[in-house]
Short mmCIF file of N, CA, C and O in Angstrom, two decimals:
data_model
loop_
_atom_site.label_atom_id
_atom_site.label_comp_id
_atom_site.label_asym_id
_atom_site.label_seq_id
_atom_site.Cartn_x
_atom_site.Cartn_y
_atom_site.Cartn_z
N MET Z 10 90.20 74.44 91.62
CA MET Z 10 89.89 74.18 89.78
C MET Z 10 90.58 73.48 89.31
O MET Z 10 91.92 73.11 89.10
N GLN Z 11 89.08 73.02 88.25
CA GLN Z 11 90.02 71.79 87.50
C GLN Z 11 92.18 71.87 86.52
O GLN Z 11 92.23 71.05 86.90
N GLU Z 12 91.77 73.89 86.33
CA GLU Z 12 92.81 73.77 85.75
C GLU Z 12 94.17 73.21 86.07
O GLU Z 12 94.77 72.50 86.14
N LEU Z 13 93.98 74.06 87.88
CA LEU Z 13 95.31 73.92 89.25
C LEU Z 13 95.30 72.20 89.34
O LEU Z 13 96.64 71.64 88.83
N GLU Z 14 94.26 71.39 88.77
CA GLU Z 14 94.30 69.95 89.17
C GLU Z 14 94.67 68.94 88.54
O GLU Z 14 95.96 68.55 88.36
N ARG Z 15 94.62 69.41 87.26
CA ARG Z 15 95.15 68.81 85.46
C ARG Z 15 96.40 69.31 85.16
O ARG Z 15 97.28 68.78 85.46
N PHE Z 16 96.86 70.73 86.12
CA PHE Z 16 97.85 71.01 85.47
C PHE Z 16 99.71 69.13 86.74
O PHE Z 16 100.05 69.20 85.59
N ILE Z 17 98.22 69.71 87.90
CA ILE Z 17 99.72 69.33 88.61
C ILE Z 17 99.98 68.00 88.60
O ILE Z 17 100.35 67.08 88.58
N ASP Z 18 98.29 67.07 87.90
CA ASP Z 18 98.97 65.17 87.57
C ASP Z 18 99.99 65.74 86.31
O ASP Z 18 99.98 64.76 85.99
N ASN Z 19 99.27 66.54 85.34
CA ASN Z 19 100.27 66.00 83.78
C ASN Z 19 101.92 67.28 84.38
O ASN Z 19 102.80 66.07 83.27
N ILE Z 20 102.20 67.60 85.24
CA ILE Z 20 103.71 67.65 85.98
C ILE Z 20 104.48 66.61 85.92
O ILE Z 20 105.33 66.30 85.93
N GLN Z 21 103.34 65.69 87.63
CA GLN Z 21 104.13 64.19 87.78
C GLN Z 21 103.78 63.92 87.72
O GLN Z 21 104.64 62.82 87.17
N SER Z 22 103.08 63.53 86.52
CA SER Z 22 103.18 62.88 85.08
C SER Z 22 104.13 62.77 83.82
O SER Z 22 104.42 61.61 83.21
N GLY Z 23 104.34 63.77 84.20
CA GLY Z 23 105.62 63.81 82.37
C GLY Z 23 104.97 64.70 81.29
O GLY Z 23 105.41 64.77 80.37
N ASN Z 24 104.31 65.96 81.76
CA ASN Z 24 103.34 65.38 80.02
C ASN Z 24 103.11 67.20 80.21
O ASN Z 24 101.96 67.71 80.55
N PHE Z 25 104.16 67.61 80.32
CA PHE Z 25 105.22 68.75 80.37
C PHE Z 25 103.98 69.43 79.51
O PHE Z 25 103.96 70.96 79.75
N TYR Z 26 103.32 69.65 77.88
CA TYR Z 26 102.93 70.10 76.68
C TYR Z 26 101.07 70.98 77.66
O TYR Z 26 101.28 71.77 77.70
N GLU Z 27 101.08 69.45 78.02
CA GLU Z 27 99.69 70.06 78.24
C GLU Z 27 99.34 70.08 79.80
O GLU Z 27 98.44 71.09 79.79
N ALA Z 28 100.57 69.82 80.70
CA ALA Z 28 100.16 71.48 81.93
C ALA Z 28 100.58 72.42 81.05
O ALA Z 28 99.07 73.76 81.91
N HIS Z 29 100.87 73.14 80.18
CA HIS Z 29 101.10 74.06 79.54
C HIS Z 29 99.80 74.93 79.58
O HIS Z 29 99.57 75.37 79.58
N GLU Z 30 99.62 73.55 78.20
CA GLU Z 30 98.18 73.52 77.94
C GLU Z 30 97.46 74.31 79.07
O GLU Z 30 95.55 74.86 78.87
N ASP Z 31 96.42 72.98 80.19
CA ASP Z 31 96.06 73.92 81.43
C ASP Z 31 96.15 75.12 81.17
O ASP Z 31 94.39 75.47 81.77
N LEU Z 32 97.12 75.52 81.91
CA LEU Z 32 97.36 77.05 83.36
C LEU Z 32 96.65 77.62 80.93
O LEU Z 32 96.52 78.80 81.56
N GLU Z 33 97.50 77.89 80.50
CA GLU Z 33 97.05 78.23 80.02
C GLU Z 33 95.76 79.03 79.53
O GLU Z 33 95.20 80.27 78.91
N ALA Z 34 94.79 77.94 79.53
CA ALA Z 34 93.72 78.09 79.52
C ALA Z 34 92.56 78.54 80.66
O ALA Z 34 91.89 79.90 80.39
N LEU Z 35 94.11 79.10 81.80
CA LEU Z 35 92.84 80.22 82.45
C LEU Z 35 94.39 81.91 82.48
O LEU Z 35 93.53 82.51 82.37
N TRP Z 36 95.38 81.53 82.37
CA TRP Z 36 95.52 82.55 81.59
C TRP Z 36 95.25 83.39 80.58
O TRP Z 36 95.49 84.52 80.17
N TYR Z 37 95.47 83.44 79.73
CA TYR Z 37 95.12 84.16 78.33
C TYR Z 37 94.02 85.21 78.22
O TYR Z 37 94.31 85.99 78.05
N PRO Z 38 93.38 84.42 78.31
CA PRO Z 38 91.72 85.25 78.18
C PRO Z 38 92.10 86.01 80.28
O PRO Z 38 91.73 87.60 79.83
N ARG Z 39 93.11 86.31 81.54
CA ARG Z 39 93.44 87.41 81.69
C ARG Z 39 94.61 88.27 81.33
O ARG Z 39 95.31 89.09 82.06
N ARG Z 40 95.44 87.66 80.49
CA ARG Z 40 97.07 87.88 80.77
C ARG Z 40 96.82 89.27 80.18
O ARG Z 40 98.38 90.22 80.39
N PHE Z 41 96.36 90.52 79.82
CA PHE Z 41 96.92 91.61 80.13
C PHE Z 41 95.41 92.29 81.34
O PHE Z 41 96.73 93.00 82.18
N GLU Z 42 95.79 91.27 82.69
CA GLU Z 42 95.43 92.15 83.19
C GLU Z 42 96.75 91.69 84.21
O GLU Z 42 98.02 91.82 84.68
N GLN Z 43 96.82 93.40 85.70
CA GLN Z 43 98.98 93.32 85.45
C GLN Z 43 98.78 93.29 87.60
O GLN Z 43 99.22 93.18 88.11
N SER Z 44 97.60 91.98 87.62
CA SER Z 44 97.73 91.07 89.23
C SER Z 44 99.24 89.95 89.57
O SER Z 44 99.67 89.54 88.07
N ASP Z 45 99.40 89.80 90.35
CA ASP Z 45 100.02 89.13 90.65
C ASP Z 45 100.03 87.40 90.23
O ASP Z 45 100.62 87.07 89.53
N GLU Z 46 98.34 87.13 90.17
CA GLU Z 46 98.58 86.11 91.01
C GLU Z 46 97.86 85.68 89.08
O GLU Z 46 98.68 84.89 88.65
N VAL Z 47 97.90 86.54 87.39
CA VAL Z 47 97.56 85.90 86.09
C VAL Z 47 99.32 86.00 86.37
O VAL Z 47 99.64 85.51 85.47
N LYS Z 48 100.42 86.88 85.95
CA LYS Z 48 102.20 87.06 86.27
C LYS Z 48 102.26 85.40 86.52
O LYS Z 48 102.57 85.04 85.85
N LEU Z 49 101.60 84.82 87.87
CA LEU Z 49 102.35 83.88 88.58
C LEU Z 49 101.71 82.46 87.18
O LEU Z 49 102.75 81.59 87.46
N LEU Z 50 100.03 82.47 87.27
CA LEU Z 50 100.26 81.79 86.81
C LEU Z 50 101.01 81.42 85.21
O LEU Z 50 101.57 80.44 84.65
N LYS Z 51 101.41 82.83 83.95
CA LYS Z 51 102.92 82.51 83.44
C LYS Z 51 103.95 82.54 83.76
O LYS Z 51 104.28 81.65 83.29
N GLY Z 52 104.09 82.25 85.43
CA GLY Z 52 104.50 81.81 85.59
C GLY Z 52 105.13 80.21 85.86
O GLY Z 52 106.52 79.72 85.24
N PHE Z 53 103.94 79.94 86.63
CA PHE Z 53 103.68 77.86 86.05
C PHE Z 53 103.57 77.64 84.49
O PHE Z 53 104.64 76.79 84.08
N ILE Z 54 103.98 78.52 83.92
CA ILE Z 54 103.13 78.01 82.69
C ILE Z 54 105.29 77.71 81.46
O ILE Z 54 104.95 77.30 81.00
N ASN Z 55 105.51 78.98 82.30
CA ASN Z 55 106.73 79.05 81.89
C ASN Z 55 107.36 77.77 82.35
O ASN Z 55 108.46 77.22 81.97
N ALA Z 56 107.05 77.87 83.50
CA ALA Z 56 108.54 76.09 84.37
C ALA Z 56 108.09 75.11 83.26
O ALA Z 56 108.53 73.88 83.12
N SER Z 57 106.36 75.12 83.11
CA SER Z 57 106.22 73.72 81.67
C SER Z 57 107.22 73.21 81.08
O SER Z 57 106.82 72.61 80.54
N VAL Z 58 107.43 75.10 80.45
CA VAL Z 58 107.61 74.79 78.90
C VAL Z 58 108.79 74.78 78.72
O VAL Z 58 109.63 73.52 79.05
N SER Z 59 109.97 74.82 80.06
CA SER Z 59 111.24 74.67 80.82
C SER Z 59 111.44 73.28 81.08
O SER Z 59 112.13 72.46 80.13
N PHE Z 60 110.49 72.25 81.84
CA PHE Z 60 110.71 71.16 81.49
C PHE Z 60 110.27 69.75 79.91
O PHE Z 60 111.43 69.03 79.81
N GLU Z 61 109.54 70.77 79.46
CA GLU Z 61 109.38 70.56 78.07
C GLU Z 61 110.89 70.76 77.44
O GLU Z 61 111.48 69.89 76.64
N LEU Z 62 111.49 71.68 76.69
CA LEU Z 62 112.88 71.78 76.64
C LEU Z 62 113.50 70.76 77.03
O LEU Z 62 114.22 70.95 76.09
N ALA Z 63 113.89 70.67 78.49
CA ALA Z 63 114.82 69.75 78.92
C ALA Z 63 114.17 68.22 78.49
O ALA Z 63 115.57 67.91 78.50
N LYS Z 64 112.81 68.21 78.32
CA LYS Z 64 112.49 66.94 78.12
C LYS Z 64 113.25 65.87 76.72
O LYS Z 64 113.10 65.74 76.16
N LYS Z 65 113.39 67.52 75.65
CA LYS Z 65 113.92 67.27 74.40
C LYS Z 65 115.02 67.45 74.08
O LYS Z 65 116.51 67.79 72.70
N GLY Z 66 116.24 67.07 75.21
CA GLY Z 66 117.89 67.99 74.97
C GLY Z 66 117.59 69.30 75.21
O GLY Z 66 118.46 69.66 75.07
N LYS Z 67 117.06 70.36 75.75
CA LYS Z 67 117.49 71.82 74.62
C LYS Z 67 118.27 72.61 76.21
O LYS Z 67 116.51 73.88 76.85
N THR Z 68 119.15 71.74 76.47
CA THR Z 68 119.30 72.47 78.16
C THR Z 68 119.63 73.78 78.27
O THR Z 68 118.21 74.31 79.64
N GLU Z 69 119.22 74.49 77.45
CA GLU Z 69 119.70 75.76 77.68
C GLU Z 69 118.61 77.10 77.38
O GLU Z 69 119.43 77.82 78.73
N GLN Z 70 118.22 76.08 76.71
CA GLN Z 70 117.00 77.17 76.55
C GLN Z 70 116.33 76.64 77.68
O GLN Z 70 115.67 77.66 77.69
N ALA Z 71 116.32 75.66 77.84
CA ALA Z 71 115.33 75.19 79.39
C ALA Z 71 116.27 76.22 80.28
O ALA Z 71 114.97 76.38 81.22
N LYS Z 72 117.38 76.42 80.78
CA LYS Z 72 117.78 77.18 81.97
C LYS Z 72 117.41 78.14 82.49
O LYS Z 72 117.08 78.41 83.18
N LYS Z 73 116.87 78.80 80.64
CA LYS Z 73 116.98 80.65 80.70
C LYS Z 73 115.65 80.67 81.16
O LYS Z 73 114.99 81.16 81.81
N VAL Z 74 114.50 79.64 79.90
CA VAL Z 74 112.71 79.62 80.51
C VAL Z 74 112.99 79.47 82.11
O VAL Z 74 111.86 80.06 83.52
N TRP Z 75 113.35 78.69 83.21
CA TRP Z 75 113.22 78.03 84.18
C TRP Z 75 113.51 79.72 84.96
O TRP Z 75 112.90 80.10 86.20
N GLN Z 76 114.42 80.55 84.09
CA GLN Z 76 115.03 81.44 85.33
C GLN Z 76 113.83 82.43 85.22
O GLN Z 76 113.55 83.22 86.30
N THR Z 77 113.02 82.45 84.45
CA THR Z 77 112.43 83.24 83.98
C THR Z 77 110.77 83.04 85.05
O THR Z 77 111.04 83.99 85.90
N TYR Z 78 110.98 82.10 85.14
CA TYR Z 78 109.81 81.11 86.13
C TYR Z 78 110.01 81.58 87.85
O TYR Z 78 109.17 82.29 87.68
N LEU Z 79 111.37 81.75 87.66
CA LEU Z 79 111.46 82.02 89.54
C LEU Z 79 112.58 83.25 89.42
O LEU Z 79 111.31 83.78 90.86
N LYS Z 80 111.24 83.84 87.90
CA LYS Z 80 111.21 85.94 88.96
C LYS Z 80 109.69 86.00 89.20
O LYS Z 80 109.40 86.49 89.69
N TYR Z 81 108.64 84.55 88.57
CA TYR Z 81 107.65 85.53 88.51
C TYR Z 81 107.19 84.26 90.57
O TYR Z 81 106.16 84.77 90.57
N GLU Z 82 108.25 83.44 90.56
CA GLU Z 82 108.48 82.78 91.94
C GLU Z 82 107.62 83.88 92.86
O GLU Z 82 107.05 83.83 93.38
N THR Z 83 108.48 85.00 92.55
CA THR Z 83 108.23 85.66 94.20
C THR Z 83 107.40 86.13 94.22
O THR Z 83 106.88 86.46 94.96
N LEU Z 84 106.70 86.52 93.14
CA LEU Z 84 105.29 86.77 93.73
C LEU Z 84 104.32 86.18 94.31
O LEU Z 84 103.62 86.39 95.03
N LEU Z 85 104.51 85.10 94.63
CA LEU Z 85 103.79 83.83 95.61
C LEU Z 85 103.31 84.04 96.86
O LEU Z 85 102.56 84.06 97.23
N GLU Z 86 104.66 85.74 97.08
CA GLU Z 86 105.21 85.19 98.28
C GLU Z 86 103.10 86.20 99.51
O GLU Z 86 103.45 86.57 100.46
N ASN Z 87 102.96 87.27 97.99
CA ASN Z 87 102.46 88.46 97.81
C ASN Z 87 100.53 87.70 97.46
O ASN Z 87 99.62 88.69 98.15
N ILE Z 88 100.42 87.35 97.17
CA ILE Z 88 98.78 87.00 96.99
C ILE Z 88 98.47 86.36 97.70
O ILE Z 88 98.80 85.92 98.65
N ASP Z 89 97.25 86.99 97.35
CA ASP Z 89 96.13 86.74 97.99
C ASP Z 89 94.67 86.38 97.72
O ASP Z 89 93.75 86.54 97.13
N SER Z 90 94.77 84.72 97.68
CA SER Z 90 93.47 83.50 97.01
C SER Z 90 92.94 83.55 96.95
O SER Z 90 93.85 82.06 97.94
N PRO Z 91 92.31 83.07 96.76
CA PRO Z 91 91.80 81.13 97.64
C PRO Z 91 93.15 80.17 96.35
O PRO Z 91 92.49 79.08 97.84
N HIS Z 92 93.10 81.04 95.89
CA HIS Z 92 93.97 79.07 95.53
C HIS Z 92 95.47 79.08 96.26
O HIS Z 92 96.35 78.30 95.53
N THR Z 93 95.59 79.76 96.79
CA THR Z 93 97.57 79.85 97.36
C THR Z 93 98.02 79.07 97.72
O THR Z 93 98.96 78.43 97.74
N PRO Z 94 96.94 78.53 98.22
CA PRO Z 94 97.92 77.01 99.20
C PRO Z 94 97.87 75.97 97.88
O PRO Z 94 98.88 75.36 97.73
N THR Z 95 97.42 76.19 96.59
CA THR Z 95 96.85 74.78 95.78
C THR Z 95 98.21 75.18 94.94
O THR Z 95 99.51 75.11 94.19
N TYR Z 96 98.82 76.79 94.57
CA TYR Z 96 99.84 77.56 94.17
C TYR Z 96 101.16 77.03 94.92
O TYR Z 96 102.23 76.94 94.37
N ARG Z 97 101.34 77.37 95.92
CA ARG Z 97 102.20 77.20 96.75
C ARG Z 97 102.76 75.02 96.88
O ARG Z 97 103.51 75.32 96.87
N LEU Z 98 102.32 74.33 96.79
CA LEU Z 98 101.68 72.84 96.08
C LEU Z 98 102.96 72.59 94.71
O LEU Z 98 103.46 72.22 94.47
N ILE Z 99 101.93 73.75 93.79
CA ILE Z 99 102.54 74.08 92.64
C ILE Z 99 104.22 73.75 93.02
O ILE Z 99 105.10 73.51 92.10
N ALA Z 100 104.02 74.89 92.97
CA ALA Z 100 105.16 75.33 93.71
C ALA Z 100 106.36 74.91 94.61
O ALA Z 100 107.58 74.13 93.64
N LYS Z 101 105.73 73.71 95.04
CA LYS Z 101 106.96 73.02 95.78
C LYS Z 101 106.96 71.59 94.86
O LYS Z 101 107.80 71.48 94.21
N LEU Z 102 106.27 71.58 93.51
CA LEU Z 102 105.96 70.62 92.93
C LEU Z 102 107.24 70.84 91.21
O LEU Z 102 108.08 70.53 91.02
N LEU Z 103 107.36 72.09 90.89
CA LEU Z 103 107.79 72.08 90.00
C LEU Z 103 109.59 71.78 90.93
O LEU Z 103 110.22 71.80 90.11
N HIS Z 104 109.76 72.59 91.94
CA HIS Z 104 111.92 72.58 91.84
C HIS Z 104 111.81 70.91 92.76
O HIS Z 104 112.52 71.10 91.83
N ALA Z 105 110.85 70.18 93.20
CA ALA Z 105 111.65 68.69 92.90
C ALA Z 105 111.77 67.91 92.01
O ALA Z 105 112.34 67.13 91.68
N LYS Z 106 110.18 68.63 91.35
CA LYS Z 106 110.95 68.19 89.47
C LYS Z 106 112.41 68.42 88.51
O LYS Z 106 112.92 68.13 87.84
N ALA Z 107 112.49 70.21 88.88
CA ALA Z 107 113.45 70.43 88.19
C ALA Z 107 114.95 69.70 89.26
O ALA Z 107 115.52 70.32 87.92
N LEU Z 108 114.57 69.37 90.25
CA LEU Z 108 116.48 68.44 90.44
C LEU Z 108 116.36 67.34 90.15
O LEU Z 108 117.34 66.87 90.32
N LEU Z 109 115.53 66.59 89.34
CA LEU Z 109 115.44 65.75 88.72
C LEU Z 109 116.49 65.53 87.34
O LEU Z 109 116.56 66.60 87.02
#
């Protein structure tokens, strides 16, 4: 899925706002669904927002939003989707980026 690939590219490039926008296009039309997959997308959006906040020096806000991401990340364990391998890759990338 193009949006997921763009999200990955933007996270790797440090374009966190753009990464947010990439997934917003997927999440927004489905935001009222109670699907774990939709909630995970929201979590990935939160992670990109956390990185953008950190980039702007808003450390406390970034930490709070990162905790929200972690809450959603646990949903990855139970998702049955053709995109699950990509979601797992994204989660690893996000954690690697968080350690920097």
